[in-house]
Short mmCIF file of C-alpha atoms in Angstrom, two decimals:
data_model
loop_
_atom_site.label_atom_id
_atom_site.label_comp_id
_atom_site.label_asym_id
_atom_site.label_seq_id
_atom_site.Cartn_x
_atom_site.Cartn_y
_atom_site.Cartn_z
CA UNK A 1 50.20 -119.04 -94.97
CA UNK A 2 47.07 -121.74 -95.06
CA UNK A 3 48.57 -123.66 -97.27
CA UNK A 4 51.94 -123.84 -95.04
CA UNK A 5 49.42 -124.45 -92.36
CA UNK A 6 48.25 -127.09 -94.18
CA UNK A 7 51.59 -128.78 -94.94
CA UNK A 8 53.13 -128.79 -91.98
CA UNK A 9 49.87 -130.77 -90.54
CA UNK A 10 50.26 -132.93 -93.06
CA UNK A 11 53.92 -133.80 -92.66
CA UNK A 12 53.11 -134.06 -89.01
CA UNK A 13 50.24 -136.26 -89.32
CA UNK A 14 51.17 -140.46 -89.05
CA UNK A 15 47.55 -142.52 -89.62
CA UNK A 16 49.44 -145.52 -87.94
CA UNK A 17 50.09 -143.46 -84.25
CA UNK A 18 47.00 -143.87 -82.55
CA UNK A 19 46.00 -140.36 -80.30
CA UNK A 20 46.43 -141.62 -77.34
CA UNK A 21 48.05 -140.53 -74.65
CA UNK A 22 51.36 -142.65 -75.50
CA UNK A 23 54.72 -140.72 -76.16
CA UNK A 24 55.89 -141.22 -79.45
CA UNK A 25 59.26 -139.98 -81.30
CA UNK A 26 58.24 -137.46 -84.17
CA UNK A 27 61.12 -135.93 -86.66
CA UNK A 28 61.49 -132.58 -86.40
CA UNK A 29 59.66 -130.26 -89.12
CA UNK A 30 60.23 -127.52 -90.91
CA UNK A 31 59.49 -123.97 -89.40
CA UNK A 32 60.07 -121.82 -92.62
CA UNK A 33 58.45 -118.60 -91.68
CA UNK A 34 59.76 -119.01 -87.70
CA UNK A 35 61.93 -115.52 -87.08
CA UNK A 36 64.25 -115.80 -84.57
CA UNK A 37 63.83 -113.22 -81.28
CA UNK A 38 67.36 -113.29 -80.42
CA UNK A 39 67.18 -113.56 -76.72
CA UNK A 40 69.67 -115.91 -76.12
CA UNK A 41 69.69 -119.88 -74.96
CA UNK A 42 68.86 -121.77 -71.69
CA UNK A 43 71.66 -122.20 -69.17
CA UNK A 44 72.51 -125.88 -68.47
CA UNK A 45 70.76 -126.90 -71.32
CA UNK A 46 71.90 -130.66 -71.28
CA UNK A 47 69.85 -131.15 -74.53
CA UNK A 48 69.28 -130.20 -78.12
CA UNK A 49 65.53 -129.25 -79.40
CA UNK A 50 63.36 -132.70 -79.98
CA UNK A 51 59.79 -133.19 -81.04
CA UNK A 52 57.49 -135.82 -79.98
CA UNK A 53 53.51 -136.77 -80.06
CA UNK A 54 50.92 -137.25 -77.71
CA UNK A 55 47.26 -137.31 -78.06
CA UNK A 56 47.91 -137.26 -81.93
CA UNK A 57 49.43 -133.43 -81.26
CA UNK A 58 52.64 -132.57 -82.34
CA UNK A 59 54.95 -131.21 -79.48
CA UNK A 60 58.65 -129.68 -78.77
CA UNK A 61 60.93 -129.88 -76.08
CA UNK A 62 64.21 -128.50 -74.62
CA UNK A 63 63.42 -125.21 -76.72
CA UNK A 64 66.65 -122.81 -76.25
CA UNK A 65 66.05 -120.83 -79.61
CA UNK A 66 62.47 -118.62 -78.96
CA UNK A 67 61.04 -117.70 -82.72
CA UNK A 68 57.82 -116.17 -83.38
CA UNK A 69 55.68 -117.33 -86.52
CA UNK A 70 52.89 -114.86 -87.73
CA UNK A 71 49.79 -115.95 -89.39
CA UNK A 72 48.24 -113.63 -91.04
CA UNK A 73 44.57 -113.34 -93.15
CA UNK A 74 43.93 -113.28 -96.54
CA UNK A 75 44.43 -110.47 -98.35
CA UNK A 76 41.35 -107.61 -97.98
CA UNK A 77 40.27 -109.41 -94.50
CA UNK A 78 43.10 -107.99 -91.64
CA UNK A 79 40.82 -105.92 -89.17
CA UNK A 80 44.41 -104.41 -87.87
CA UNK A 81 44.03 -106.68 -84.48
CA UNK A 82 47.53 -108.90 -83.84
CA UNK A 83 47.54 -111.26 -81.08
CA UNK A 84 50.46 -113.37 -79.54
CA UNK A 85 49.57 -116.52 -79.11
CA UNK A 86 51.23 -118.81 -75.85
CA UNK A 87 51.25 -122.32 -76.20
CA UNK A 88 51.43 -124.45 -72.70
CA UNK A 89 53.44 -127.50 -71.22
CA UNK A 90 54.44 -126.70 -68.01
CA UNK A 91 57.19 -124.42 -69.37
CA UNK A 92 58.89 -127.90 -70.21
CA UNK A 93 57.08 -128.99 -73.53
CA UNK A 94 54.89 -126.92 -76.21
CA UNK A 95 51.62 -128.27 -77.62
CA UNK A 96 52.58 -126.01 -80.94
CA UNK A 97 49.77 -127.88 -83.06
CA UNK A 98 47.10 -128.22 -80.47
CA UNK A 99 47.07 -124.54 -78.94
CA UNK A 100 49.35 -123.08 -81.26
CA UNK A 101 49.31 -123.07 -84.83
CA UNK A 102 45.81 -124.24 -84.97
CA UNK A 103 44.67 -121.25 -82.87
CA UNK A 104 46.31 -119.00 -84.56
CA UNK A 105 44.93 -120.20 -88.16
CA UNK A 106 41.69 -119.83 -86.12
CA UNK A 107 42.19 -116.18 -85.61
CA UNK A 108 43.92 -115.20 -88.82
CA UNK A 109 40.67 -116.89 -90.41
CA UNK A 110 38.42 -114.01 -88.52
CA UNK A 111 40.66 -111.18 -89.77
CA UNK A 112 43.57 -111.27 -86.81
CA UNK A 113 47.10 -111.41 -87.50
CA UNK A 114 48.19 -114.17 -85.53
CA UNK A 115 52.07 -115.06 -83.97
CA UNK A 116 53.46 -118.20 -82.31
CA UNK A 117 55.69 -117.74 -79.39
CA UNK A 118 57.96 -120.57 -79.33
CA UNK A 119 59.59 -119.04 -75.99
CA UNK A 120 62.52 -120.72 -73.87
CA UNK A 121 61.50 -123.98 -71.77
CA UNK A 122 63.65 -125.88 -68.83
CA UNK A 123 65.49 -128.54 -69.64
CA UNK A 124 63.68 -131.89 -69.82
CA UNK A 125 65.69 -135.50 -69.93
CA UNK A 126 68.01 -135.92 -73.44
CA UNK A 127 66.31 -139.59 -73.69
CA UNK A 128 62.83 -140.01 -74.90
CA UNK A 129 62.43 -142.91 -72.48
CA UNK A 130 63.54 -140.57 -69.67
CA UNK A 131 61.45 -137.74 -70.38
CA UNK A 132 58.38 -139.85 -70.60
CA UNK A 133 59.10 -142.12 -67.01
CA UNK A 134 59.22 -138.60 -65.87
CA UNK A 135 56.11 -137.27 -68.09
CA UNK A 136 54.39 -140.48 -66.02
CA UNK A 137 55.74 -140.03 -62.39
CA UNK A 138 52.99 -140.16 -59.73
CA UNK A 139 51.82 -136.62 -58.95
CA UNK A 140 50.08 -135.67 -55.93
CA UNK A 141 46.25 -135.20 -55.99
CA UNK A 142 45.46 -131.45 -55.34
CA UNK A 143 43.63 -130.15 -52.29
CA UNK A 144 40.13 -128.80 -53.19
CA UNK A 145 39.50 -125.55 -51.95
CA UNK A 146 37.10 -122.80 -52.36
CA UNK A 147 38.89 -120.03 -51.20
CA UNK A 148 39.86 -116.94 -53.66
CA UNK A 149 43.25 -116.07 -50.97
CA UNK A 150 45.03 -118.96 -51.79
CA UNK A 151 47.12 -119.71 -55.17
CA UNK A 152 47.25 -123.68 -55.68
CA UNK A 153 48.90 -123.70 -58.79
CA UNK A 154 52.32 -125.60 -58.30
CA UNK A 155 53.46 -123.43 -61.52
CA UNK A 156 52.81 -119.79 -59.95
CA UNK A 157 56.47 -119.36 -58.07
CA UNK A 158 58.51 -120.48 -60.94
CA UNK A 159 61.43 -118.37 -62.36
CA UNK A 160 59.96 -117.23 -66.01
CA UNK A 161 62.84 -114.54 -66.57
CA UNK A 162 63.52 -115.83 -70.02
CA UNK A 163 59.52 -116.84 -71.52
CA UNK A 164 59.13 -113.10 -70.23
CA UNK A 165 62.47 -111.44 -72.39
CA UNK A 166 60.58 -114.39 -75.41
CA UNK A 167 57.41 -112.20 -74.89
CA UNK A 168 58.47 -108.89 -74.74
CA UNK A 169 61.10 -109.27 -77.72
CA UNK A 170 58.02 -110.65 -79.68
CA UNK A 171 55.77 -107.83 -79.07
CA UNK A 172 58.62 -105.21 -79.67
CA UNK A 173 59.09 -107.16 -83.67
CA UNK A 174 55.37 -106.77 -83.89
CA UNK A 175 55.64 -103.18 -83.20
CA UNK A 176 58.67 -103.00 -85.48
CA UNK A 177 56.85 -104.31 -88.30
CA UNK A 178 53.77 -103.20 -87.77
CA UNK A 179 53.40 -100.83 -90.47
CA UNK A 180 54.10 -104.12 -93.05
CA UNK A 181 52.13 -106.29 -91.10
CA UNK A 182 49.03 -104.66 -91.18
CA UNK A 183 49.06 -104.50 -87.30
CA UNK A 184 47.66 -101.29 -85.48
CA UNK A 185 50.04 -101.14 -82.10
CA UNK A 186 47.16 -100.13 -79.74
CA UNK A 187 45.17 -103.51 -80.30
CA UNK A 188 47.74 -105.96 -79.64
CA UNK A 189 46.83 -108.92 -76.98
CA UNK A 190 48.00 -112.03 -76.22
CA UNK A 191 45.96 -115.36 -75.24
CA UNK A 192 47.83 -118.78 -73.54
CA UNK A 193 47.33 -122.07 -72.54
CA UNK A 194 47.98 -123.67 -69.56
CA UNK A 195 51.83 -122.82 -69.01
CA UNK A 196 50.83 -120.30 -71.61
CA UNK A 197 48.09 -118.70 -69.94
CA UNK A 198 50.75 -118.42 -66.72
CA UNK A 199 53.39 -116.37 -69.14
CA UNK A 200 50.23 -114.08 -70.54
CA UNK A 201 49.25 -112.98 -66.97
CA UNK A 202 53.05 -112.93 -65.96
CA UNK A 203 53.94 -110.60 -68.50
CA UNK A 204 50.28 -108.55 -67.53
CA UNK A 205 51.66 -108.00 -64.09
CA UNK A 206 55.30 -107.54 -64.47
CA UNK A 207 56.57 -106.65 -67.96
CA UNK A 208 57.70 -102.97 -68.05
CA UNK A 209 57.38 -102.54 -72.07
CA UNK A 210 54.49 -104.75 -73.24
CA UNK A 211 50.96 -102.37 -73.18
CA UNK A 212 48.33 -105.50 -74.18
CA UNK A 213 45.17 -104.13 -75.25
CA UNK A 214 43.70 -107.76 -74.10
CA UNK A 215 44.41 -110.65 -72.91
CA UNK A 216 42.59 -114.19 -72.76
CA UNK A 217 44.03 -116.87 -70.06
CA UNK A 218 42.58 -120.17 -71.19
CA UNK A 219 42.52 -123.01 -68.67
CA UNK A 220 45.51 -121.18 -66.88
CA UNK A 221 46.33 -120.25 -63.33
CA UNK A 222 43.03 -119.29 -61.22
CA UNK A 223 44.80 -117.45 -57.73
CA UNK A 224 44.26 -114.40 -57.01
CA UNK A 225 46.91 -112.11 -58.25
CA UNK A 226 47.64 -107.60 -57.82
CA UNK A 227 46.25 -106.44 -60.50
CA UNK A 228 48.37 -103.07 -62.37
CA UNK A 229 46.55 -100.11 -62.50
CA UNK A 230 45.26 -100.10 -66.31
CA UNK A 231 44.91 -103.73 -66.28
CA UNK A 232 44.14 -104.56 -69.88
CA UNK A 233 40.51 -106.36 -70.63
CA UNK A 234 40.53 -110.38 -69.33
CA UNK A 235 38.87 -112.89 -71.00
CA UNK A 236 38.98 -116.05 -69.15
CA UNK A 237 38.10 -119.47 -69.57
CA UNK A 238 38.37 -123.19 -67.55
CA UNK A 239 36.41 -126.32 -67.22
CA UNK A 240 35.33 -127.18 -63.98
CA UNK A 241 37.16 -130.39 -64.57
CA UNK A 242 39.83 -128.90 -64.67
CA UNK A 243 42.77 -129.33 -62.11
CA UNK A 244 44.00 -126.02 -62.28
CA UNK A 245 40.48 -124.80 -61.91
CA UNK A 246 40.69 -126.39 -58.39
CA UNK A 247 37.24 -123.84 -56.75
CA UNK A 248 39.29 -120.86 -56.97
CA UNK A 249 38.05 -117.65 -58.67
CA UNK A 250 40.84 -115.79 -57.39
CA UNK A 251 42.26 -113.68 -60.60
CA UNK A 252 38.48 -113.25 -61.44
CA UNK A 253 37.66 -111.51 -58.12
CA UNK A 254 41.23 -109.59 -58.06
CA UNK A 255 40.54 -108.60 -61.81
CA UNK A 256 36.50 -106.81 -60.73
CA UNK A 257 37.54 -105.61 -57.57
CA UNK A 258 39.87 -103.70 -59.11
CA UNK A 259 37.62 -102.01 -61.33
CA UNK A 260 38.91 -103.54 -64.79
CA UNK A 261 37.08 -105.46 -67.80
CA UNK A 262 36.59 -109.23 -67.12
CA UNK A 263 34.51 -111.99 -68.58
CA UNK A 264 34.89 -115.64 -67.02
CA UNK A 265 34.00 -118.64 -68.63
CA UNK A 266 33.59 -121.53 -65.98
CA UNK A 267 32.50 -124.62 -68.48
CA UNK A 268 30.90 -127.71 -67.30
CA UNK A 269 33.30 -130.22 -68.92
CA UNK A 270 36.28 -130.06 -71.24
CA UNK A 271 39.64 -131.39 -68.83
CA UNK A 272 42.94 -129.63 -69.13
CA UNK A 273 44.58 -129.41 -72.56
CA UNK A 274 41.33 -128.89 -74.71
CA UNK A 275 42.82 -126.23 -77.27
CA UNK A 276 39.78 -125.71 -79.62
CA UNK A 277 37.87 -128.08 -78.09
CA UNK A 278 37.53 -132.19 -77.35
CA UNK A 279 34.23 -134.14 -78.89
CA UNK A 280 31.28 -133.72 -76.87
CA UNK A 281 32.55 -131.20 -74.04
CA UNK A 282 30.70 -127.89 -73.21
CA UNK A 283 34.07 -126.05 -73.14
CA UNK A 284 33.88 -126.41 -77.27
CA UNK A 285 32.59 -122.89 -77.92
CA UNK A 286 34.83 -120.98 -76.15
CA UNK A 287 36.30 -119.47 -79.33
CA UNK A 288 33.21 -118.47 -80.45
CA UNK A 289 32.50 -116.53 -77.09
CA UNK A 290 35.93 -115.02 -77.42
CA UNK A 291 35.31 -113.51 -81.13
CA UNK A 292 32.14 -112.45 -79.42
CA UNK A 293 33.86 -110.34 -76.82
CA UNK A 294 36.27 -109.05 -79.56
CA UNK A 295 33.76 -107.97 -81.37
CA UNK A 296 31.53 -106.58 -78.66
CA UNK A 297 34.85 -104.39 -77.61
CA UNK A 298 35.34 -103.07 -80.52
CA UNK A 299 38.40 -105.21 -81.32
CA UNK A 300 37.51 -107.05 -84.81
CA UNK A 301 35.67 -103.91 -85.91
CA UNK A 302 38.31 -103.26 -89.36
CA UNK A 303 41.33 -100.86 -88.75
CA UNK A 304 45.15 -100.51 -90.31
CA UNK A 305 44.82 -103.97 -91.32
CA UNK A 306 42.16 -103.47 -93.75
#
């Protein structure tokens, strides 16, 4: 799996595109290990799958075909911990190098069986040129607020019927193959970004079949949300920079006042979009402070995986 890791960076990696912020076309790669969930395409889908680059990260669009790709340690090192791993976009593009694949070589690297969810998107513009005039429309400059009753985030009342069926069908093929995976079904979570973190607490609050034993919002949603009665364990993380951080500490507050696990990272500096981290930004050590709290709950401590 590392060294698949390591090609696919490598065919996806162009010395002459600078990482900047400037939309640029990139060819499709290959996605050997990717197994298809099955749960169907996206209505009006004008549009077939394309990738592109931006900030030197590779990136998908118009996704109508959800797959899940494990990653999983070296032999001898699986602790028997699996965790789904949500990259974001606005449910319209997937940073799948950035806070995907990257992440989950991260995890597989401490002993976690890692899987990509490639889930369902909207439909985004056919044209390149399109898609990035609308990528670059003017948006509206949030209103600050410091209130913990109010939910901000312009994502929050979408319709995410389909990313939730991706989910669910992704941790029901991790329970099917647990046994061969090395995956013990009681210590299964899931961690997002951005859009990502939004599906991870949307499936928390509404699936009917998914039990997480954890789950890790980074730089997601911050309202306040009704938190299910055997909430899993939070571990949560923004930069203060952040727009989506916005002064809210809503889904912290809903998550202690009703009694359940949470730890809340609020980091001086690190923007939107930092995956693993950004050169010189506080938020960098986040993933260390989340193998922390893994290990501090018991979760990296070795089980069926070993």
């Amino acid at each position: 799996m590392k060294k698949l890791f390591i090609a696919i960076l490598t065919c996806l990696t162009f010395t002459t595109i600078a990482q900047d912020g400037t939309i640029y076309p990139l060819e499709t790669p290959k996605e050997p290990n990717a197994i298809p969930l099955n749960t169907g395409s996206v209505k009006e889908q004008p549009a077939p799958e394309t990738w592109f680059r931006q900030w030197g990260d590779p990136m998908a669009r118009n996704i109508s075909t959800a797959t899940l790709t494990p990653f999983f340690p070296e032999k001898g090192k699986a602790n028997g911990t699996a965790v789904i791993v949500a990259p974001g976009g606005g449910y319209r593009w997937l940073s799948l190098g950035n806070e995907g694949w990257e992440v989950a070589e991260a995890l597989a690297k401490k002993g976690i069986t890692a899987f990509v969810l490639k889930y369902r998107l909207f439909p985004t513009p056919e044209k390149l040129e399109d898609f990035t005039a609308w990528m670059n429309r003017p948006r509206p400059v949030p209103v600050k607020t410091d209130s913990a009753a109010k939910n901000t985030n312009p994502m929050a009342q979408m319709d995410l019927t389909n990313q939730l069926q991706d989910a669910e069908a992704a941790y029901a093929m991790i329970l099917k193959n647990a046994t061969s995976w090395g995956v013990d079904t009681k210590r299964i979570g899931m961690i997002g970004f951005s859009a990502g973190a939004g599906l991870t607490m949307h499936a928390t609050l509404n699936s009917q079949t998914m039990k997480l034993a954890f789950i890790g919002p980074i730089y997601g949603g911050m309202g306040p949300v009704k938190v299910p009665t055997n909430a899993p364990p939070m571990f949560n993380v923004i930069a203060s920079d952040d727009f989506l951080f916005n002064g809210q500490f809503g889904v912290i507050d809903s998550w202690f006042k009703a009694g359940r696990p949470v730890e809340f990272h609020l980091y001086q500096n690190g923007g939107h979009g930092f995956g693993l981290g950004n050169p010189n930004r506080t938020s960098n050590k986040w993933f260390d402070a989340f193998m922390h709290w893994l290990d501090v709950n018991k979760f990296l401590v070795a089980g069926k995986g070993e």
